[in-house]
Amino acid sequence: MTDANIIEIFCILDEFCKYFAPELKKHTLDICGKRRRNRPCLMSDSEVMTILVLFHILRHRDLKSFYLGYVCNHMRKEFPHRLSYNRFVERQAKVGLHLLLFLQTCALGKCTGISIIDSTPLKSCNIKRAHSHRTMKGWA
């Protein structure tokens, strides 16, 4: 992944955030009586989204080792105002809606007919007790 590719991804995400953030603010409900901080974060929403996109493009196994090992050590000049990992995870939850809408509206390609499905089994209960559980009735 070259610097030009990272900058291109960041610019696309930043343009989307500049349009989407005011629209989202107009349509969200405000909780009365709750005080909120209006201080901006060191890392912008588009930077957090860029790191999340890079995590999936570069195919790392877990976010923690990618962020602490790769982003914090090897991408210092691309992301000069890095957050701690815990704060990054908090910010990740806040930009999740932005990233979801970006992927749905701007980055969703045409379906080729080939789909990959994760076949990880979901264990809900012991198979001997499957008949007594109601949550998975009809499945187990």
Coordinates of N, CA, C and O in Angstrom, one line a residue:
M1 N 0.9 -1.2 0.0 CA 0.0 0.0 0.0 C 0.9 1.2 0.0 O 1.7 1.4 0.9
T2 N 0.8 2.0 -1.0 CA 1.6 3.2 -1.1 C 1.0 4.4 -0.4 O -0.2 4.4 -0.1
D3 N 1.8 5.5 -0.3 CA 1.3 6.7 0.4 C 0.2 7.3 -0.5 O -0.8 7.9 0.1
A4 N 0.3 7.2 -1.8 CA -0.7 7.8 -2.7 C -2.0 7.1 -2.5 O -3.1 7.8 -2.5
N5 N -2.0 5.8 -2.3 CA -3.3 5.1 -2.1 C -3.9 5.5 -0.8 O -5.2 5.6 -0.7
I6 N -3.1 5.6 0.2 CA -3.6 6.0 1.6 C -4.2 7.4 1.5 O -5.3 7.6 2.0
I7 N -3.6 8.3 0.8 CA -4.1 9.7 0.7 C -5.3 9.7 -0.1 O -6.3 10.4 0.2
E8 N -5.4 8.9 -1.1 CA -6.6 8.8 -2.0 C -7.8 8.3 -1.2 O -8.9 8.8 -1.2
I9 N -7.6 7.2 -0.4 CA -8.7 6.7 0.5 C -9.1 7.7 1.5 O -10.3 8.0 1.7
F10 N -8.1 8.4 2.1 CA -8.4 9.4 3.1 C -9.3 10.6 2.5 O -10.2 11.0 3.1
C11 N -8.9 11.0 1.3 CA -9.6 12.1 0.7 C -11.0 11.8 0.3 O -11.9 12.6 0.5
I12 N -11.2 10.6 -0.2 CA -12.6 10.1 -0.5 C -13.4 10.1 0.8 O -14.6 10.6 0.8
L13 N -12.9 9.5 1.9 CA -13.6 9.4 3.1 C -13.8 10.8 3.7 O -14.9 11.0 4.3
D14 N -12.9 11.7 3.6 CA -13.0 13.0 4.2 C -14.1 13.8 3.4 O -14.9 14.5 4.1
E15 N -14.2 13.7 2.1 CA -15.3 14.4 1.4 C -16.6 13.8 1.8 O -17.6 14.6 1.9
F16 N -16.7 12.5 2.0 CA -18.0 12.0 2.4 C -18.3 12.5 3.8 O -19.5 12.8 4.1
C17 N -17.4 12.5 4.7 CA -17.6 13.0 6.1 C -18.0 14.5 6.1 O -18.9 14.9 6.9
K18 N -17.5 15.3 5.3 CA -17.8 16.7 5.2 C -19.3 16.9 4.8 O -19.9 17.8 5.3
Y19 N -19.8 16.0 4.0 CA -21.2 16.1 3.6 C -22.1 15.4 4.6 O -23.1 15.9 4.9
F20 N -21.7 14.3 5.1 CA -22.6 13.5 5.9 C -22.7 14.0 7.3 O -23.8 13.9 7.9
A21 N -21.7 14.5 7.9 CA -21.7 14.9 9.3 C -22.8 16.0 9.6 O -23.6 15.8 10.5
P22 N -22.9 17.0 8.8 CA -24.0 18.0 9.0 C -25.4 17.4 8.8 O -26.3 17.7 9.5
E23 N -25.5 16.5 7.8 CA -26.8 15.9 7.6 C -27.2 15.0 8.8 O -28.4 14.9 9.2
L24 N -26.3 14.2 9.3 CA -26.5 13.4 10.5 C -26.9 14.2 11.7 O -27.8 13.9 12.4
K25 N -26.2 15.3 11.9 CA -26.5 16.2 13.0 C -27.9 16.8 12.9 O -28.6 16.9 14.0
K26 N -28.4 17.1 11.7 CA -29.8 17.6 11.6 C -30.8 16.6 12.0 O -31.9 16.9 12.4
H27 N -30.5 15.3 11.8 CA -31.5 14.3 11.9 C -31.4 13.4 13.2 O -32.2 12.5 13.4
T28 N -30.4 13.8 14.1 CA -30.3 13.0 15.3 C -31.0 13.7 16.4 O -31.2 14.9 16.4
L29 N -31.5 12.9 17.4 CA -32.2 13.5 18.5 C -31.2 13.9 19.6 O -30.2 13.2 19.8
D30 N -31.5 15.0 20.2 CA -30.6 15.4 21.3 C -31.2 15.1 22.6 O -32.4 15.3 22.9
I31 N -30.4 14.6 23.5 CA -30.9 14.2 24.9 C -30.9 15.4 25.7 O -29.9 16.1 25.9
C32 N -32.1 15.8 26.2 CA -32.2 17.0 27.0 C -31.6 16.8 28.3 O -31.7 15.8 29.0
G33 N -30.9 17.9 28.8 CA -30.3 17.9 30.1 C -29.0 17.2 30.2 O -28.3 17.3 31.2
K34 N -28.5 16.6 29.2 CA -27.2 15.9 29.2 C -26.2 16.8 28.6 O -26.3 17.3 27.5
R35 N -25.2 17.1 29.4 CA -24.1 18.0 28.9 C -23.1 17.2 28.0 O -22.8 16.1 28.4
R36 N -22.7 17.8 26.9 CA -21.8 17.2 26.0 C -20.6 18.1 25.8 O -20.7 19.3 25.8
R37 N -19.4 17.4 25.6 CA -18.2 18.2 25.3 C -18.2 18.5 23.8 O -18.6 17.7 23.0
N38 N -17.8 19.7 23.5 CA -17.7 20.1 22.1 C -16.3 20.2 21.6 O -16.0 20.8 20.6
R39 N -15.4 19.7 22.4 CA -14.0 19.8 22.0 C -13.7 18.8 21.0 O -14.0 17.6 21.1
P40 N -13.0 19.2 19.9 CA -12.8 18.2 18.8 C -11.7 17.2 19.2 O -10.8 17.5 20.0
C41 N -11.8 16.0 18.6 CA -10.8 15.0 18.9 C -9.6 15.2 18.1 O -9.6 15.9 17.0
L42 N -8.4 14.7 18.6 CA -7.2 14.9 17.8 C -7.2 14.2 16.5 O -6.7 14.7 15.5
M43 N -7.9 13.1 16.4 CA -7.9 12.3 15.2 C -9.3 12.5 14.6 O -10.3 12.2 15.3
S44 N -9.4 12.8 13.3 CA -10.7 13.1 12.7 C -11.4 11.8 12.4 O -10.8 10.7 12.4
D45 N -12.7 11.9 12.1 CA -13.5 10.7 11.8 C -13.0 10.1 10.5 O -12.9 8.8 10.4
S46 N -12.6 10.9 9.6 CA -12.1 10.3 8.3 C -10.7 9.6 8.5 O -10.5 8.6 7.8
E47 N -9.9 10.0 9.5 CA -8.7 9.3 9.8 C -9.0 7.9 10.4 O -8.4 6.9 10.1
V48 N -9.9 7.9 11.3 CA -10.3 6.6 12.0 C -10.9 5.7 10.9 O -10.6 4.5 10.9
M49 N -11.7 6.2 10.0 CA -12.3 5.4 9.0 C -11.2 4.9 8.0 O -11.3 3.7 7.6
T50 N -10.2 5.7 7.7 CA -9.1 5.3 6.9 C -8.4 4.1 7.5 O -8.0 3.1 6.8
I51 N -8.1 4.2 8.8 CA -7.4 3.1 9.5 C -8.2 1.8 9.4 O -7.7 0.7 9.2
L52 N -9.5 1.9 9.6 CA -10.4 0.8 9.6 C -10.4 0.2 8.1 O -10.4 -1.1 8.0
V53 N -10.5 1.0 7.1 CA -10.5 0.5 5.8 C -9.1 -0.2 5.5 O -9.1 -1.3 4.9
L54 N -8.0 0.4 5.9 CA -6.7 -0.2 5.7 C -6.6 -1.5 6.4 O -5.9 -2.4 5.9
F55 N -7.2 -1.6 7.6 CA -7.2 -2.9 8.4 C -7.8 -4.0 7.5 O -7.2 -5.1 7.5
H56 N -8.9 -3.7 6.8 CA -9.5 -4.7 6.0 C -8.8 -5.0 4.7 O -8.8 -6.1 4.2
I57 N -8.2 -3.9 4.1 CA -7.5 -4.1 2.9 C -6.2 -4.9 3.1 O -5.9 -5.8 2.3
L58 N -5.5 -4.6 4.1 CA -4.2 -5.3 4.4 C -4.4 -6.7 5.0 O -3.4 -7.4 5.2
R59 N -5.6 -7.0 5.4 CA -6.0 -8.4 5.8 C -5.2 -8.8 7.1 O -4.7 -9.9 7.2
H60 N -5.2 -7.9 8.1 CA -4.6 -8.3 9.4 C -5.7 -9.1 10.1 O -6.9 -9.0 9.9
R61 N -5.2 -9.9 11.1 CA -6.1 -10.8 11.8 C -6.9 -10.0 12.9 O -8.1 -10.2 13.1
D62 N -6.2 -9.2 13.7 CA -6.9 -8.5 14.8 C -6.5 -7.0 14.8 O -5.4 -6.7 14.4
L63 N -7.5 -6.2 15.2 CA -7.3 -4.8 15.1 C -6.3 -4.2 16.0 O -5.5 -3.3 15.7
K64 N -6.1 -4.8 17.2 CA -5.2 -4.4 18.2 C -3.8 -4.5 17.7 O -3.0 -3.5 17.8
S65 N -3.4 -5.6 17.2 CA -2.0 -5.8 16.7 C -1.8 -4.9 15.5 O -0.7 -4.4 15.3
F66 N -2.8 -4.7 14.7 CA -2.6 -3.9 13.5 C -2.4 -2.4 13.9 O -1.5 -1.7 13.4
Y67 N -3.3 -1.9 14.9 CA -3.2 -0.5 15.3 C -1.9 -0.3 16.1 O -1.1 0.7 15.7
L68 N -1.6 -1.1 17.1 CA -0.4 -0.9 17.9 C 0.9 -1.2 17.2 O 1.9 -0.5 17.3
G69 N 0.9 -2.3 16.4 CA 2.1 -2.7 15.7 C 2.4 -2.1 14.4 O 3.5 -1.7 14.1
Y70 N 1.3 -1.8 13.6 CA 1.6 -1.3 12.3 C 1.3 0.2 12.2 O 2.2 1.0 11.7
V71 N 0.2 0.7 12.6 CA -0.2 2.1 12.5 C 0.7 2.9 13.4 O 1.3 3.9 12.9
C72 N 0.8 2.6 14.7 CA 1.6 3.4 15.6 C 3.1 3.3 15.3 O 3.8 4.3 15.6
N73 N 3.6 2.3 14.7 CA 5.1 2.2 14.5 C 5.5 2.6 13.1 O 6.4 3.3 12.9
H74 N 4.7 2.1 12.1 CA 5.1 2.3 10.7 C 4.4 3.4 10.0 O 4.9 3.8 8.9
M75 N 3.3 4.0 10.5 CA 2.6 5.0 9.8 C 2.5 6.3 10.6 O 1.5 7.0 10.7
R76 N 3.7 6.6 11.2 CA 3.7 7.8 12.1 C 3.5 9.1 11.3 O 2.9 10.0 11.7
K77 N 4.1 9.2 10.1 CA 3.9 10.4 9.3 C 2.5 10.6 8.7 O 2.0 11.7 8.5
E78 N 1.9 9.4 8.4 CA 0.5 9.5 7.8 C -0.5 9.9 8.9 O -1.5 10.6 8.6
F79 N -0.3 9.4 10.1 CA -1.2 9.7 11.2 C -0.4 10.3 12.4 O -0.1 9.6 13.3
P80 N -0.1 11.6 12.3 CA 0.7 12.2 13.4 C 0.0 12.3 14.7 O 0.7 12.3 15.8
H81 N -1.3 12.4 14.8 CA -2.0 12.6 16.1 C -2.7 11.3 16.4 O -3.9 11.2 16.4
R82 N -2.0 10.2 16.7 CA -2.6 8.9 17.0 C -3.2 8.9 18.4 O -2.7 9.6 19.3
L83 N -4.2 8.1 18.6 CA -4.8 8.0 19.9 C -4.4 6.7 20.5 O -3.7 5.9 19.9
S84 N -4.6 6.6 21.8 CA -4.4 5.3 22.5 C -5.3 4.3 21.9 O -6.4 4.6 21.3
Y85 N -5.0 3.0 22.1 CA -5.8 2.0 21.5 C -7.3 2.0 22.1 O -8.2 1.9 21.3
N86 N -7.4 2.2 23.4 CA -8.7 2.3 24.0 C -9.5 3.4 23.5 O -10.7 3.2 23.2
R87 N -8.9 4.6 23.3 CA -9.7 5.7 22.8 C -10.0 5.5 21.3 O -11.1 5.9 20.8
F88 N -9.1 4.8 20.6 CA -9.4 4.5 19.2 C -10.6 3.6 19.0 O -11.4 3.8 18.1
V89 N -10.7 2.6 19.9 CA -11.9 1.7 19.9 C -13.2 2.5 20.2 O -14.2 2.2 19.6
E90 N -13.1 3.4 21.1 CA -14.3 4.2 21.4 C -14.7 5.1 20.2 O -15.8 5.2 19.8
R91 N -13.7 5.6 19.5 CA -13.9 6.4 18.3 C -14.5 5.5 17.2 O -15.3 5.9 16.3
Q92 N -14.0 4.3 17.1 CA -14.4 3.4 16.1 C -15.9 3.1 16.2 O -16.6 3.0 15.2
A93 N -16.4 3.0 17.4 CA -17.8 2.8 17.6 C -18.6 4.0 17.2 O -19.7 3.8 16.7
K94 N -18.1 5.2 17.3 CA -18.8 6.4 16.9 C -18.8 6.6 15.4 O -19.8 7.2 14.9
V95 N -17.8 6.2 14.7 CA -17.8 6.3 13.2 C -18.3 5.1 12.5 O -18.3 5.1 11.3
G96 N -18.8 4.2 13.2 CA -19.4 3.0 12.6 C -20.5 3.2 11.6 O -20.6 2.7 10.5
L97 N -21.4 4.2 12.0 CA -22.5 4.5 11.1 C -22.0 5.2 9.9 O -22.5 5.0 8.8
H98 N -21.1 6.1 10.1 CA -20.5 6.8 8.9 C -19.9 5.8 7.9 O -20.1 5.9 6.7
L99 N -19.1 4.9 8.5 CA -18.4 3.9 7.6 C -19.5 3.0 6.9 O -19.3 2.7 5.7
L100 N -20.5 2.6 7.6 CA -21.5 1.8 7.0 C -22.2 2.5 5.9 O -22.4 1.9 4.8
L101 N -22.6 3.7 6.1 CA -23.3 4.5 5.0 C -22.4 4.8 3.9 O -22.8 4.8 2.7
F102 N -21.1 5.0 4.1 CA -20.2 5.2 3.1 C -20.0 4.0 2.2 O -20.1 4.0 1.0
L103 N -19.9 2.8 2.8 CA -19.8 1.6 2.1 C -21.0 1.3 1.3 O -21.0 0.8 0.2
Q104 N -22.2 1.5 1.9 CA -23.5 1.3 1.2 C -23.7 2.2 0.0 O -24.2 1.8 -1.0
T105 N -23.4 3.5 0.2 CA -23.7 4.5 -0.9 C -22.6 4.6 -1.9 O -22.8 4.8 -3.1
C106 N -21.3 4.6 -1.5 CA -20.2 5.0 -2.4 C -19.3 3.8 -2.8 O -18.7 3.9 -3.9
A107 N -19.1 2.9 -2.0 CA -18.1 1.9 -2.2 C -18.6 0.5 -2.5 O -17.9 -0.5 -2.5
L108 N -19.9 0.3 -2.7 CA -20.5 -1.0 -2.9 C -20.4 -1.3 -4.4 O -21.0 -0.6 -5.2
G109 N -19.6 -2.3 -4.8 CA -19.4 -2.7 -6.2 C -20.6 -3.6 -6.6 O -21.4 -4.0 -5.9
K110 N -20.5 -3.9 -7.9 CA -21.5 -4.8 -8.4 C -21.2 -6.2 -8.0 O -20.1 -6.7 -7.9
C111 N -22.3 -7.0 -7.8 CA -22.2 -8.4 -7.4 C -21.8 -9.2 -8.6 O -22.4 -9.1 -9.6
T112 N -20.7 -10.0 -8.4 CA -20.3 -10.9 -9.5 C -20.9 -12.2 -9.5 O -20.7 -13.0 -10.4
G113 N -21.7 -12.5 -8.4 CA -22.3 -13.8 -8.3 C -21.5 -14.7 -7.5 O -22.0 -15.8 -7.1
I114 N -20.3 -14.3 -7.1 CA -19.5 -15.2 -6.2 C -19.5 -14.5 -4.8 O -19.2 -13.4 -4.7
S115 N -20.0 -15.3 -3.8 CA -20.0 -14.7 -2.5 C -19.3 -15.7 -1.5 O -19.3 -16.9 -1.7
I116 N -18.7 -15.1 -0.5 CA -18.0 -15.9 0.5 C -18.8 -15.8 1.8 O -19.1 -14.7 2.2
I117 N -19.0 -17.0 2.3 CA -19.8 -17.0 3.6 C -19.0 -17.6 4.7 O -18.3 -18.6 4.5
D118 N -19.0 -17.0 5.8 CA -18.2 -17.5 7.0 C -19.0 -18.7 7.6 O -20.2 -18.5 7.9
S119 N -18.4 -19.8 7.7 CA -19.1 -21.0 8.2 C -18.8 -21.3 9.6 O -18.7 -22.5 10.0
T120 N -18.5 -20.3 10.4 CA -18.2 -20.5 11.8 C -19.5 -20.9 12.5 O -20.5 -20.2 12.4
P121 N -19.5 -22.1 13.2 CA -20.8 -22.5 13.9 C -21.1 -21.7 15.1 O -20.2 -21.2 15.8
L122 N -22.4 -21.4 15.3 CA -22.8 -20.7 16.5 C -23.3 -21.8 17.5 O -24.2 -22.5 17.3
K123 N -22.6 -21.8 18.7 CA -23.0 -22.8 19.7 C -23.9 -22.1 20.7 O -23.5 -21.1 21.3
S124 N -25.1 -22.5 20.7 CA -26.1 -21.9 21.6 C -26.3 -22.7 22.9 O -26.5 -22.1 23.9
C125 N -26.2 -24.0 22.8 CA -26.3 -24.8 24.0 C -25.8 -26.2 23.7 O -25.5 -26.5 22.6
N126 N -25.7 -27.0 24.7 CA -25.3 -28.3 24.6 C -26.4 -29.1 23.7 O -27.6 -28.8 23.9
I127 N -26.0 -29.9 22.8 CA -27.0 -30.6 22.0 C -27.9 -31.4 22.7 O -29.1 -31.6 22.3
K128 N -27.6 -31.9 23.9 CA -28.5 -32.8 24.7 C -29.6 -31.9 25.3 O -30.7 -32.5 25.6
R129 N -29.4 -30.6 25.5 CA -30.4 -29.7 26.0 C -31.1 -28.9 24.9 O -31.9 -28.0 25.2
A130 N -30.9 -29.2 23.7 CA -31.5 -28.4 22.6 C -33.0 -28.4 22.6 O -33.6 -27.4 22.2
H131 N -33.6 -29.5 23.0 CA -35.1 -29.6 22.9 C -35.7 -28.7 24.0 O -36.9 -28.3 23.8
S132 N -35.0 -28.4 25.0 CA -35.7 -27.6 26.1 C -35.5 -26.1 25.9 O -36.1 -25.3 26.6
H133 N -34.6 -25.7 25.0 CA -34.4 -24.2 24.8 C -35.3 -23.7 23.8 O -35.6 -24.3 22.8
R134 N -35.8 -22.5 24.1 CA -36.8 -21.8 23.2 C -36.1 -20.9 22.2 O -36.7 -20.5 21.2
T135 N -34.9 -20.4 22.5 CA -34.3 -19.4 21.7 C -34.0 -19.9 20.3 O -34.1 -19.2 19.3
M136 N -33.5 -21.1 20.2 CA -33.2 -21.7 18.9 C -34.2 -22.7 18.4 O -33.8 -23.6 17.7
K137 N -35.4 -22.6 18.9 CA -36.4 -23.6 18.5 C -36.6 -23.6 17.0 O -36.8 -22.6 16.4
G138 N -36.6 -24.8 16.5 CA -36.7 -24.9 15.0 C -35.3 -24.9 14.3 O -35.2 -25.4 13.2
W139 N -34.3 -24.4 14.9 CA -33.0 -24.4 14.3 C -32.1 -25.6 14.8 O -31.4 -26.2 14.1
A140 N -32.2 -25.8 16.2 CA -31.3 -26.8 16.8 C -31.8 -28.2 16.6 O -33.0 -28.4 16.6

